[in-house]
mmCIF file of N, CA, C and O in Angstrom:
data_model
loop_
_atom_site.group_PDB
_atom_site.id
_atom_site.type_symbol
_atom_site.label_atom_id
_atom_site.label_comp_id
_atom_site.label_asym_id
_atom_site.label_seq_id
_atom_site.Cartn_x
_atom_site.Cartn_y
_atom_site.Cartn_z
ATOM 1 N N MET A 370 -5.284 -3.438 14.761
ATOM 2 C CA MET A 370 -4.469 -2.433 14.101
ATOM 3 C C MET A 370 -3.023 -2.901 14.022
ATOM 4 O O MET A 370 -2.501 -3.488 14.957
ATOM 5 N N ALA A 371 -2.423 -2.607 12.898
ATOM 6 C CA ALA A 371 -1.013 -2.920 12.705
ATOM 7 C C ALA A 371 -0.164 -1.858 13.402
ATOM 8 O O ALA A 371 -0.645 -0.777 13.757
ATOM 9 N N LYS A 372 1.097 -2.189 13.595
ATOM 10 C CA LYS A 372 2.003 -1.214 14.181
ATOM 11 C C LYS A 372 2.113 -0.012 13.265
ATOM 12 O O LYS A 372 2.225 -0.161 12.049
ATOM 13 N N VAL A 373 2.083 1.151 13.843
ATOM 14 C CA VAL A 373 2.142 2.385 13.062
ATOM 15 C C VAL A 373 3.473 2.468 12.320
ATOM 16 O O VAL A 373 3.534 2.933 11.179
ATOM 17 N N SER A 374 4.539 1.983 12.952
ATOM 18 C CA SER A 374 5.846 2.046 12.307
ATOM 19 C C SER A 374 5.880 1.178 11.047
ATOM 20 O O SER A 374 6.499 1.553 10.048
ATOM 21 N N ALA A 375 5.214 0.034 11.077
ATOM 22 C CA ALA A 375 5.178 -0.841 9.901
ATOM 23 C C ALA A 375 4.393 -0.192 8.763
ATOM 24 O O ALA A 375 4.790 -0.273 7.590
ATOM 25 N N VAL A 376 3.303 0.456 9.092
ATOM 26 C CA VAL A 376 2.491 1.137 8.078
ATOM 27 C C VAL A 376 3.273 2.310 7.483
ATOM 28 O O VAL A 376 3.284 2.516 6.264
ATOM 29 N N ASN A 377 3.951 3.068 8.349
ATOM 30 C CA ASN A 377 4.740 4.208 7.868
ATOM 31 C C ASN A 377 5.913 3.753 7.014
ATOM 32 O O ASN A 377 6.241 4.391 6.005
ATOM 33 N N ARG A 378 6.560 2.655 7.389
ATOM 34 C CA ARG A 378 7.675 2.115 6.614
ATOM 35 C C ARG A 378 7.194 1.707 5.226
ATOM 36 O O ARG A 378 7.861 1.961 4.218
ATOM 37 N N ASN A 379 6.021 1.084 5.171
ATOM 38 C CA ASN A 379 5.463 0.666 3.886
ATOM 39 C C ASN A 379 5.089 1.874 3.026
ATOM 40 O O ASN A 379 5.288 1.862 1.811
ATOM 41 N N ALA A 380 4.572 2.924 3.658
ATOM 42 C CA ALA A 380 4.234 4.145 2.913
ATOM 43 C C ALA A 380 5.493 4.792 2.351
ATOM 44 O O ALA A 380 5.497 5.302 1.214
ATOM 45 N N LYS A 381 6.573 4.760 3.116
ATOM 46 C CA LYS A 381 7.841 5.311 2.642
ATOM 47 C C LYS A 381 8.354 4.505 1.452
ATOM 48 O O LYS A 381 8.844 5.067 0.464
ATOM 49 N N ARG A 382 8.221 3.187 1.520
ATOM 50 C CA ARG A 382 8.637 2.334 0.410
ATOM 51 C C ARG A 382 7.815 2.614 -0.835
ATOM 52 O O ARG A 382 8.339 2.641 -1.949
ATOM 53 N N ALA A 383 6.512 2.818 -0.660
ATOM 54 C CA ALA A 383 5.652 3.112 -1.806
ATOM 55 C C ALA A 383 6.044 4.442 -2.450
ATOM 56 O O ALA A 383 6.082 4.565 -3.679
ATOM 57 N N TYR A 384 6.353 5.433 -1.623
ATOM 58 C CA TYR A 384 6.793 6.726 -2.142
ATOM 59 C C TYR A 384 8.100 6.591 -2.906
ATOM 60 O O TYR A 384 8.250 7.132 -4.013
ATOM 61 N N MET A 385 9.063 5.859 -2.333
ATOM 62 C CA MET A 385 10.368 5.694 -2.978
ATOM 63 C C MET A 385 10.235 4.906 -4.278
ATOM 64 O O MET A 385 10.929 5.188 -5.261
ATOM 65 N N ALA A 386 9.353 3.911 -4.299
ATOM 66 C CA ALA A 386 9.152 3.123 -5.510
ATOM 67 C C ALA A 386 8.578 3.988 -6.625
ATOM 68 O O ALA A 386 9.001 3.882 -7.789
ATOM 69 N N GLN A 387 7.648 4.851 -6.281
ATOM 70 C CA GLN A 387 7.061 5.750 -7.274
ATOM 71 C C GLN A 387 8.096 6.757 -7.764
ATOM 72 O O GLN A 387 8.180 7.062 -8.955
ATOM 73 N N ARG A 388 8.908 7.253 -6.834
ATOM 74 C CA ARG A 388 9.916 8.246 -7.170
ATOM 75 C C ARG A 388 11.005 7.679 -8.091
ATOM 76 O O ARG A 388 11.433 8.341 -9.036
ATOM 77 N N ASP A 389 11.447 6.441 -7.817
ATOM 78 C CA ASP A 389 12.553 5.837 -8.558
ATOM 79 C C ASP A 389 12.105 4.994 -9.749
ATOM 80 O O ASP A 389 12.942 4.374 -10.396
ATOM 81 N N LYS A 390 10.823 4.970 -10.038
ATOM 82 C CA LYS A 390 10.308 4.097 -11.086
ATOM 83 C C LYS A 390 10.924 4.388 -12.459
ATOM 84 O O LYS A 390 11.335 3.469 -13.171
ATOM 85 N N ALA A 391 11.021 5.650 -12.818
ATOM 86 C CA ALA A 391 11.565 6.013 -14.133
ATOM 87 C C ALA A 391 13.040 5.635 -14.254
ATOM 88 O O ALA A 391 13.475 5.107 -15.284
ATOM 89 N N LYS A 392 13.805 5.888 -13.192
ATOM 90 C CA LYS A 392 15.235 5.551 -13.210
ATOM 91 C C LYS A 392 15.424 4.051 -13.372
ATOM 92 O O LYS A 392 16.235 3.594 -14.173
ATOM 93 N N ARG A 393 14.687 3.289 -12.571
ATOM 94 C CA ARG A 393 14.816 1.832 -12.612
ATOM 95 C C ARG A 393 14.428 1.281 -13.982
ATOM 96 O O ARG A 393 15.089 0.394 -14.515
ATOM 97 N N THR A 394 13.365 1.792 -14.547
ATOM 98 C CA THR A 394 12.908 1.320 -15.852
ATOM 99 C C THR A 394 13.946 1.615 -16.934
ATOM 100 O O THR A 394 14.235 0.750 -17.775
ATOM 101 N N ALA A 395 14.516 2.814 -16.895
ATOM 102 C CA ALA A 395 15.517 3.179 -17.899
ATOM 103 C C ALA A 395 16.752 2.287 -17.782
ATOM 104 O O ALA A 395 17.278 1.797 -18.800
ATOM 105 N N LEU A 396 17.223 2.065 -16.563
ATOM 106 C CA LEU A 396 18.404 1.227 -16.365
ATOM 107 C C LEU A 396 18.138 -0.223 -16.764
ATOM 108 O O LEU A 396 18.985 -0.877 -17.376
ATOM 109 N N LYS A 397 16.964 -0.725 -16.447
ATOM 110 C CA LYS A 397 16.623 -2.101 -16.816
ATOM 111 C C LYS A 397 16.524 -2.265 -18.328
ATOM 112 O O LYS A 397 16.899 -3.314 -18.868
ATOM 113 N N ASP A 398 16.017 -1.236 -19.011
ATOM 114 C CA ASP A 398 15.957 -1.292 -20.477
ATOM 115 C C ASP A 398 17.353 -1.353 -21.084
ATOM 116 O O ASP A 398 17.589 -2.081 -22.050
ATOM 117 N N ILE A 399 18.275 -0.595 -20.499
ATOM 118 C CA ILE A 399 19.663 -0.632 -20.986
ATOM 119 C C ILE A 399 20.267 -2.013 -20.752
ATOM 120 O O ILE A 399 20.946 -2.569 -21.621
ATOM 121 N N ILE A 400 20.024 -2.576 -19.577
ATOM 122 C CA ILE A 400 20.593 -3.883 -19.244
ATOM 123 C C ILE A 400 20.047 -4.976 -20.160
ATOM 124 O O ILE A 400 20.780 -5.865 -20.592
ATOM 125 N N LYS A 401 18.786 -4.909 -20.500
ATOM 126 C CA LYS A 401 18.152 -5.948 -21.316
ATOM 127 C C LYS A 401 18.463 -5.825 -22.806
ATOM 128 O O LYS A 401 18.279 -6.791 -23.549
ATOM 129 N N ASP A 402 18.933 -4.652 -23.243
ATOM 130 C CA ASP A 402 19.204 -4.419 -24.655
ATOM 131 C C ASP A 402 20.497 -5.127 -25.062
ATOM 132 O O ASP A 402 21.596 -4.704 -24.707
ATOM 133 N N ARG A 403 20.383 -6.190 -25.829
ATOM 134 C CA ARG A 403 21.547 -6.986 -26.238
ATOM 135 C C ARG A 403 22.381 -6.309 -27.322
ATOM 136 O O ARG A 403 23.497 -6.741 -27.607
ATOM 137 N N ASP A 404 21.860 -5.262 -27.947
ATOM 138 C CA ASP A 404 22.601 -4.568 -28.996
ATOM 139 C C ASP A 404 23.634 -3.590 -28.433
ATOM 140 O O ASP A 404 24.545 -3.173 -29.145
ATOM 141 N N ARG A 405 23.500 -3.241 -27.176
ATOM 142 C CA ARG A 405 24.446 -2.316 -26.539
ATOM 143 C C ARG A 405 25.731 -3.043 -26.167
ATOM 144 O O ARG A 405 25.729 -4.252 -25.971
ATOM 145 N N PRO A 406 26.826 -2.305 -26.031
ATOM 146 C CA PRO A 406 28.090 -2.944 -25.619
ATOM 147 C C PRO A 406 27.997 -3.488 -24.190
ATOM 148 O O PRO A 406 27.230 -2.981 -23.361
ATOM 149 N N VAL A 407 28.790 -4.500 -23.923
ATOM 150 C CA VAL A 407 28.769 -5.162 -22.617
ATOM 151 C C VAL A 407 29.164 -4.189 -21.505
ATOM 152 O O VAL A 407 28.585 -4.216 -20.419
ATOM 153 N N GLU A 408 30.116 -3.308 -21.784
ATOM 154 C CA GLU A 408 30.576 -2.366 -20.761
ATOM 155 C C GLU A 408 29.459 -1.415 -20.340
ATOM 156 O O GLU A 408 29.290 -1.121 -19.151
ATOM 157 N N GLU A 409 28.699 -0.952 -21.333
ATOM 158 C CA GLU A 409 27.600 -0.030 -21.028
ATOM 159 C C GLU A 409 26.517 -0.730 -20.203
ATOM 160 O O GLU A 409 25.981 -0.155 -19.253
ATOM 161 N N ARG A 410 26.220 -1.967 -20.555
ATOM 162 C CA ARG A 410 25.222 -2.721 -19.795
ATOM 163 C C ARG A 410 25.707 -3.003 -18.384
ATOM 164 O O ARG A 410 24.931 -2.969 -17.423
ATOM 165 N N PHE A 411 26.995 -3.272 -18.237
ATOM 166 C CA PHE A 411 27.558 -3.525 -16.917
ATOM 167 C C PHE A 411 27.497 -2.266 -16.048
ATOM 168 O O PHE A 411 27.168 -2.334 -14.861
ATOM 169 N N GLU A 412 27.807 -1.110 -16.642
ATOM 170 C CA GLU A 412 27.712 0.161 -15.915
ATOM 171 C C GLU A 412 26.274 0.419 -15.454
ATOM 172 O O GLU A 412 26.042 0.887 -14.348
ATOM 173 N N ALA A 413 25.309 0.100 -16.326
ATOM 174 C CA ALA A 413 23.897 0.285 -15.965
ATOM 175 C C ALA A 413 23.514 -0.635 -14.812
ATOM 176 O O ALA A 413 22.765 -0.236 -13.912
ATOM 177 N N SER A 414 24.041 -1.859 -14.807
ATOM 178 C CA SER A 414 23.724 -2.779 -13.709
ATOM 179 C C SER A 414 24.335 -2.300 -12.401
ATOM 180 O O SER A 414 23.733 -2.461 -11.329
ATOM 181 N N LEU A 415 25.524 -1.686 -12.465
ATOM 182 C CA LEU A 415 26.134 -1.126 -11.254
ATOM 183 C C LEU A 415 25.330 0.055 -10.731
ATOM 184 O O LEU A 415 25.136 0.207 -9.515
ATOM 185 N N LYS A 416 24.847 0.910 -11.641
ATOM 186 C CA LYS A 416 24.024 2.043 -11.228
ATOM 187 C C LYS A 416 22.707 1.571 -10.615
ATOM 188 O O LYS A 416 22.213 2.154 -9.650
ATOM 189 N N LEU A 417 22.145 0.511 -11.180
ATOM 190 C CA LEU A 417 20.909 -0.048 -10.635
ATOM 191 C C LEU A 417 21.138 -0.591 -9.231
ATOM 192 O O LEU A 417 20.296 -0.429 -8.339
ATOM 193 N N ALA A 418 22.283 -1.215 -9.013
ATOM 194 C CA ALA A 418 22.597 -1.759 -7.700
ATOM 195 C C ALA A 418 22.835 -0.661 -6.666
ATOM 196 O O ALA A 418 22.635 -0.882 -5.468
ATOM 197 N N GLU A 419 23.248 0.526 -7.121
ATOM 198 C CA GLU A 419 23.483 1.637 -6.201
ATOM 199 C C GLU A 419 22.196 2.294 -5.722
ATOM 200 O O GLU A 419 22.200 2.976 -4.696
ATOM 201 N N LEU A 420 21.105 2.112 -6.448
ATOM 202 C CA LEU A 420 19.827 2.691 -6.026
ATOM 203 C C LEU A 420 19.370 2.013 -4.738
ATOM 204 O O LEU A 420 19.700 0.856 -4.477
ATOM 205 N N PRO A 421 18.611 2.735 -3.908
ATOM 206 C CA PRO A 421 18.169 2.142 -2.643
ATOM 207 C C PRO A 421 17.238 0.952 -2.864
ATOM 208 O O PRO A 421 16.398 0.964 -3.767
ATOM 209 N N ARG A 422 17.408 -0.067 -2.042
ATOM 210 C CA ARG A 422 16.594 -1.273 -2.173
ATOM 211 C C ARG A 422 15.113 -1.000 -1.947
ATOM 212 O O ARG A 422 14.255 -1.598 -2.583
ATOM 213 N N ASN A 423 14.828 -0.106 -1.020
ATOM 214 C CA ASN A 423 13.425 0.188 -0.739
ATOM 215 C C ASN A 423 12.748 0.960 -1.860
ATOM 216 O O ASN A 423 11.547 1.179 -1.825
ATOM 217 N N GLY A 424 13.491 1.351 -2.876
ATOM 218 C CA GLY A 424 12.905 2.019 -4.027
ATOM 219 C C GLY A 424 12.337 1.054 -5.048
ATOM 220 O O GLY A 424 11.783 1.459 -6.053
ATOM 221 N N SER A 425 12.485 -0.243 -4.784
ATOM 222 C CA SER A 425 11.961 -1.252 -5.692
ATOM 223 C C SER A 425 10.488 -1.514 -5.397
ATOM 224 O O SER A 425 10.070 -1.558 -4.238
ATOM 225 N N ALA A 426 9.706 -1.713 -6.447
ATOM 226 C CA ALA A 426 8.262 -1.892 -6.277
ATOM 227 C C ALA A 426 7.908 -3.192 -5.567
ATOM 228 O O ALA A 426 6.860 -3.272 -4.909
ATOM 229 N N VAL A 427 8.757 -4.200 -5.657
ATOM 230 C CA VAL A 427 8.442 -5.478 -5.015
ATOM 231 C C VAL A 427 8.580 -5.418 -3.500
ATOM 232 O O VAL A 427 8.123 -6.323 -2.803
ATOM 233 N N ARG A 428 9.183 -4.372 -2.972
ATOM 234 C CA ARG A 428 9.337 -4.238 -1.527
ATOM 235 C C ARG A 428 8.099 -3.641 -0.869
ATOM 236 O O ARG A 428 7.989 -3.620 0.354
ATOM 237 N N VAL A 429 7.166 -3.139 -1.675
ATOM 238 C CA VAL A 429 5.945 -2.546 -1.132
ATOM 239 C C VAL A 429 4.958 -3.661 -0.815
ATOM 240 O O VAL A 429 4.682 -4.523 -1.650
ATOM 241 N N ARG A 430 4.429 -3.636 0.387
ATOM 242 C CA ARG A 430 3.498 -4.663 0.841
ATOM 243 C C ARG A 430 2.074 -4.131 0.732
ATOM 244 O O ARG A 430 1.802 -2.984 1.105
ATOM 245 N N LEU A 431 1.164 -4.950 0.223
ATOM 246 C CA LEU A 431 -0.244 -4.570 0.150
ATOM 247 C C LEU A 431 -0.830 -4.643 1.556
ATOM 248 O O LEU A 431 -0.803 -5.706 2.188
ATOM 249 N N ARG A 432 -1.319 -3.537 2.055
ATOM 250 C CA ARG A 432 -1.884 -3.477 3.400
ATOM 251 C C ARG A 432 -3.295 -2.921 3.353
ATOM 252 O O ARG A 432 -3.657 -2.169 2.456
ATOM 253 N N CYS A 433 -4.073 -3.281 4.353
ATOM 254 C CA CYS A 433 -5.449 -2.792 4.481
ATOM 255 C C CYS A 433 -5.426 -1.288 4.732
ATOM 256 O O CYS A 433 -4.633 -0.790 5.542
ATOM 257 N N LYS A 434 -6.297 -0.560 4.056
ATOM 258 C CA LYS A 434 -6.342 0.892 4.214
ATOM 259 C C LYS A 434 -6.918 1.304 5.564
ATOM 260 O O LYS A 434 -6.599 2.367 6.074
ATOM 261 N N LEU A 435 -7.760 0.463 6.159
ATOM 262 C CA LEU A 435 -8.367 0.808 7.443
ATOM 263 C C LEU A 435 -7.515 0.373 8.624
ATOM 264 O O LEU A 435 -7.284 1.139 9.552
ATOM 265 N N THR A 436 -7.048 -0.870 8.591
ATOM 266 C CA THR A 436 -6.385 -1.429 9.764
ATOM 267 C C THR A 436 -4.884 -1.575 9.599
ATOM 268 O O THR A 436 -4.171 -1.718 10.597
ATOM 269 N N GLY A 437 -4.384 -1.580 8.386
ATOM 270 C CA GLY A 437 -2.967 -1.784 8.154
ATOM 271 C C GLY A 437 -2.557 -3.242 8.171
ATOM 272 O O GLY A 437 -1.377 -3.569 8.130
ATOM 273 N N ARG A 438 -3.532 -4.144 8.205
ATOM 274 C CA ARG A 438 -3.243 -5.576 8.259
ATOM 275 C C ARG A 438 -2.535 -6.012 6.968
ATOM 276 O O ARG A 438 -2.993 -5.699 5.878
ATOM 277 N N PRO A 439 -1.415 -6.774 7.097
ATOM 278 C CA PRO A 439 -0.643 -7.112 5.907
ATOM 279 C C PRO A 439 -1.107 -8.365 5.173
ATOM 280 O O PRO A 439 -0.629 -8.631 4.076
ATOM 281 N N ARG A 440 -2.013 -9.123 5.746
ATOM 282 C CA ARG A 440 -2.403 -10.392 5.122
ATOM 283 C C ARG A 440 -3.882 -10.420 4.785
ATOM 284 O O ARG A 440 -4.680 -9.700 5.373
ATOM 285 N N ALA A 441 -4.226 -11.312 3.860
ATOM 286 C CA ALA A 441 -5.618 -11.542 3.449
ATOM 287 C C ALA A 441 -6.278 -10.259 2.959
ATOM 288 O O ALA A 441 -7.338 -9.878 3.429
ATOM 289 N N ASN A 442 -5.636 -9.588 1.994
ATOM 290 C CA ASN A 442 -6.162 -8.350 1.435
ATOM 291 C C ASN A 442 -6.793 -8.589 0.074
ATOM 292 O O ASN A 442 -6.319 -9.415 -0.699
ATOM 293 N N TYR A 443 -7.850 -7.856 -0.193
ATOM 294 C CA TYR A 443 -8.496 -7.865 -1.495
ATOM 295 C C TYR A 443 -8.053 -6.614 -2.239
ATOM 296 O O TYR A 443 -8.298 -5.493 -1.794
ATOM 297 N N ARG A 444 -7.377 -6.818 -3.376
ATOM 298 C CA ARG A 444 -6.836 -5.686 -4.122
ATOM 299 C C ARG A 444 -7.935 -4.736 -4.606
ATOM 300 O O ARG A 444 -7.750 -3.529 -4.630
ATOM 301 N N LYS A 445 -9.058 -5.289 -5.005
ATOM 302 C CA LYS A 445 -10.131 -4.469 -5.558
ATOM 303 C C LYS A 445 -10.639 -3.442 -4.542
ATOM 304 O O LYS A 445 -10.919 -2.297 -4.883
ATOM 305 N N PHE A 446 -10.721 -3.835 -3.278
ATOM 306 C CA PHE A 446 -11.246 -2.964 -2.236
ATOM 307 C C PHE A 446 -10.149 -2.322 -1.392
ATOM 308 O O PHE A 446 -10.420 -1.401 -0.625
ATOM 309 N N GLU A 447 -8.923 -2.844 -1.490
ATOM 310 C CA GLU A 447 -7.793 -2.421 -0.665
ATOM 311 C C GLU A 447 -8.123 -2.571 0.821
ATOM 312 O O GLU A 447 -7.769 -1.728 1.646
ATOM 313 N N LEU A 448 -8.824 -3.655 1.133
ATOM 314 C CA LEU A 448 -9.212 -3.948 2.510
ATOM 315 C C LEU A 448 -8.863 -5.387 2.843
ATOM 316 O O LEU A 448 -8.833 -6.250 1.959
ATOM 317 N N CYS A 449 -8.638 -5.645 4.137
ATOM 318 C CA CYS A 449 -8.420 -7.022 4.562
ATOM 319 C C CYS A 449 -9.774 -7.713 4.695
ATOM 320 O O CYS A 449 -10.819 -7.076 4.703
ATOM 321 N N ARG A 450 -9.737 -9.022 4.815
ATOM 322 C CA ARG A 450 -10.983 -9.797 4.866
ATOM 323 C C ARG A 450 -11.831 -9.433 6.075
ATOM 324 O O ARG A 450 -13.064 -9.423 6.006
ATOM 325 N N VAL A 451 -11.201 -9.099 7.202
ATOM 326 C CA VAL A 451 -11.933 -8.769 8.421
ATOM 327 C C VAL A 451 -12.686 -7.452 8.245
ATOM 328 O O VAL A 451 -13.887 -7.355 8.538
ATOM 329 N N ALA A 452 -11.988 -6.432 7.758
ATOM 330 C CA ALA A 452 -12.616 -5.127 7.549
ATOM 331 C C ALA A 452 -13.672 -5.204 6.457
ATOM 332 O O ALA A 452 -14.734 -4.581 6.561
ATOM 333 N N LEU A 453 -13.399 -5.987 5.404
ATOM 334 C CA LEU A 453 -14.363 -6.140 4.321
ATOM 335 C C LEU A 453 -15.656 -6.782 4.826
ATOM 336 O O LEU A 453 -16.754 -6.333 4.491
ATOM 337 N N ARG A 454 -15.521 -7.793 5.654
ATOM 338 C CA ARG A 454 -16.705 -8.466 6.194
ATOM 339 C C ARG A 454 -17.512 -7.523 7.092
ATOM 340 O O ARG A 454 -18.746 -7.485 7.029
ATOM 341 N N ASP A 455 -16.821 -6.750 7.917
ATOM 342 C CA ASP A 455 -17.519 -5.814 8.800
ATOM 343 C C ASP A 455 -18.277 -4.755 7.997
ATOM 344 O O ASP A 455 -19.438 -4.452 8.294
ATOM 345 N N LEU A 456 -17.618 -4.202 6.985
ATOM 346 C CA LEU A 456 -18.270 -3.169 6.180
ATOM 347 C C LEU A 456 -19.420 -3.747 5.351
ATOM 348 O O LEU A 456 -20.450 -3.094 5.175
ATOM 349 N N ALA A 457 -19.237 -4.965 4.838
ATOM 350 C CA ALA A 457 -20.299 -5.595 4.048
ATOM 351 C C ALA A 457 -21.504 -5.913 4.925
ATOM 352 O O ALA A 457 -22.657 -5.733 4.509
ATOM 353 N N SER A 458 -21.260 -6.379 6.145
ATOM 354 C CA SER A 458 -22.366 -6.692 7.051
ATOM 355 C C SER A 458 -23.123 -5.437 7.451
ATOM 356 O O SER A 458 -24.339 -5.475 7.688
ATOM 357 N N ALA A 459 -22.408 -4.315 7.543
ATOM 358 C CA ALA A 459 -23.051 -3.054 7.904
ATOM 359 C C ALA A 459 -23.703 -2.367 6.703
ATOM 360 O O ALA A 459 -24.348 -1.335 6.854
ATOM 361 N N GLY A 460 -23.536 -2.939 5.507
ATOM 362 C CA GLY A 460 -24.134 -2.363 4.315
ATOM 363 C C GLY A 460 -23.375 -1.164 3.769
ATOM 364 O O GLY A 460 -23.943 -0.353 3.046
ATOM 365 N N GLN A 461 -22.109 -1.035 4.085
ATOM 366 C CA GLN A 461 -21.315 0.108 3.658
ATOM 367 C C GLN A 461 -20.724 -0.056 2.259
ATOM 368 O O GLN A 461 -20.272 0.914 1.674
ATOM 369 N N ILE A 462 -20.705 -1.284 1.739
ATOM 370 C CA ILE A 462 -20.159 -1.535 0.409
ATOM 371 C C ILE A 462 -21.330 -1.786 -0.538
ATOM 372 O O ILE A 462 -22.051 -2.783 -0.380
ATOM 373 N N PRO A 463 -21.558 -0.921 -1.525
ATOM 374 C CA PRO A 463 -22.705 -1.069 -2.408
ATOM 375 C C PRO A 463 -22.665 -2.366 -3.206
ATOM 376 O O PRO A 463 -21.640 -2.742 -3.761
ATOM 377 N N GLY A 464 -23.775 -3.067 -3.222
ATOM 378 C CA GLY A 464 -23.906 -4.292 -3.998
ATOM 379 C C GLY A 464 -23.373 -5.534 -3.324
ATOM 380 O O GLY A 464 -23.514 -6.633 -3.858
ATOM 381 N N MET A 465 -22.772 -5.407 -2.176
ATOM 382 C CA MET A 465 -22.207 -6.576 -1.499
ATOM 383 C C MET A 465 -23.088 -6.927 -0.297
ATOM 384 O O MET A 465 -23.383 -6.081 0.541
ATOM 385 N N VAL A 466 -23.501 -8.191 -0.273
ATOM 386 C CA VAL A 466 -24.271 -8.689 0.859
ATOM 387 C C VAL A 466 -23.600 -9.936 1.389
ATOM 388 O O VAL A 466 -22.970 -10.686 0.642
ATOM 389 N N LYS A 467 -23.737 -10.159 2.668
ATOM 390 C CA LYS A 467 -23.157 -11.349 3.281
ATOM 391 C C LYS A 467 -23.991 -12.547 2.874
ATOM 392 O O LYS A 467 -25.231 -12.529 2.951
ATOM 393 N N SER A 468 -23.316 -13.595 2.427
ATOM 394 C CA SER A 468 -24.059 -14.756 1.956
ATOM 395 C C SER A 468 -24.522 -15.602 3.131
ATOM 396 O O SER A 468 -23.854 -15.683 4.158
ATOM 397 N N SER A 469 -25.652 -16.224 2.949
ATOM 398 C CA SER A 469 -26.153 -17.198 3.935
ATOM 399 C C SER A 469 -27.010 -18.200 3.188
ATOM 400 O O SER A 469 -27.697 -17.861 2.234
ATOM 401 N N TRP A 470 -26.939 -19.452 3.591
ATOM 402 C CA TRP A 470 -27.724 -20.492 2.939
ATOM 403 C C TRP A 470 -28.186 -21.522 3.922
ATOM 404 O O TRP A 470 -27.839 -21.617 5.028
#
């Protein structure tokens, strides 16, 4: 199991990223628009910099839903390799069998 504080911190980041998504997208569109005046684009970049860093989507870490493990995760199942193997061996994942040759 991962530290509970790390899992909670990541959940908070995911919430903030979802909450600030519209603001960030609007500001980035203004910054990228070359037809706008330079001053307006500069103001938008300053406003973007004032937003909290943890509100950015790249700060959210993909973690296992069962164990909270931050590495070796499969996006399709939202599980780490260890939990995925345990569930597959127990027959809990439909259509997945452990390979042997």
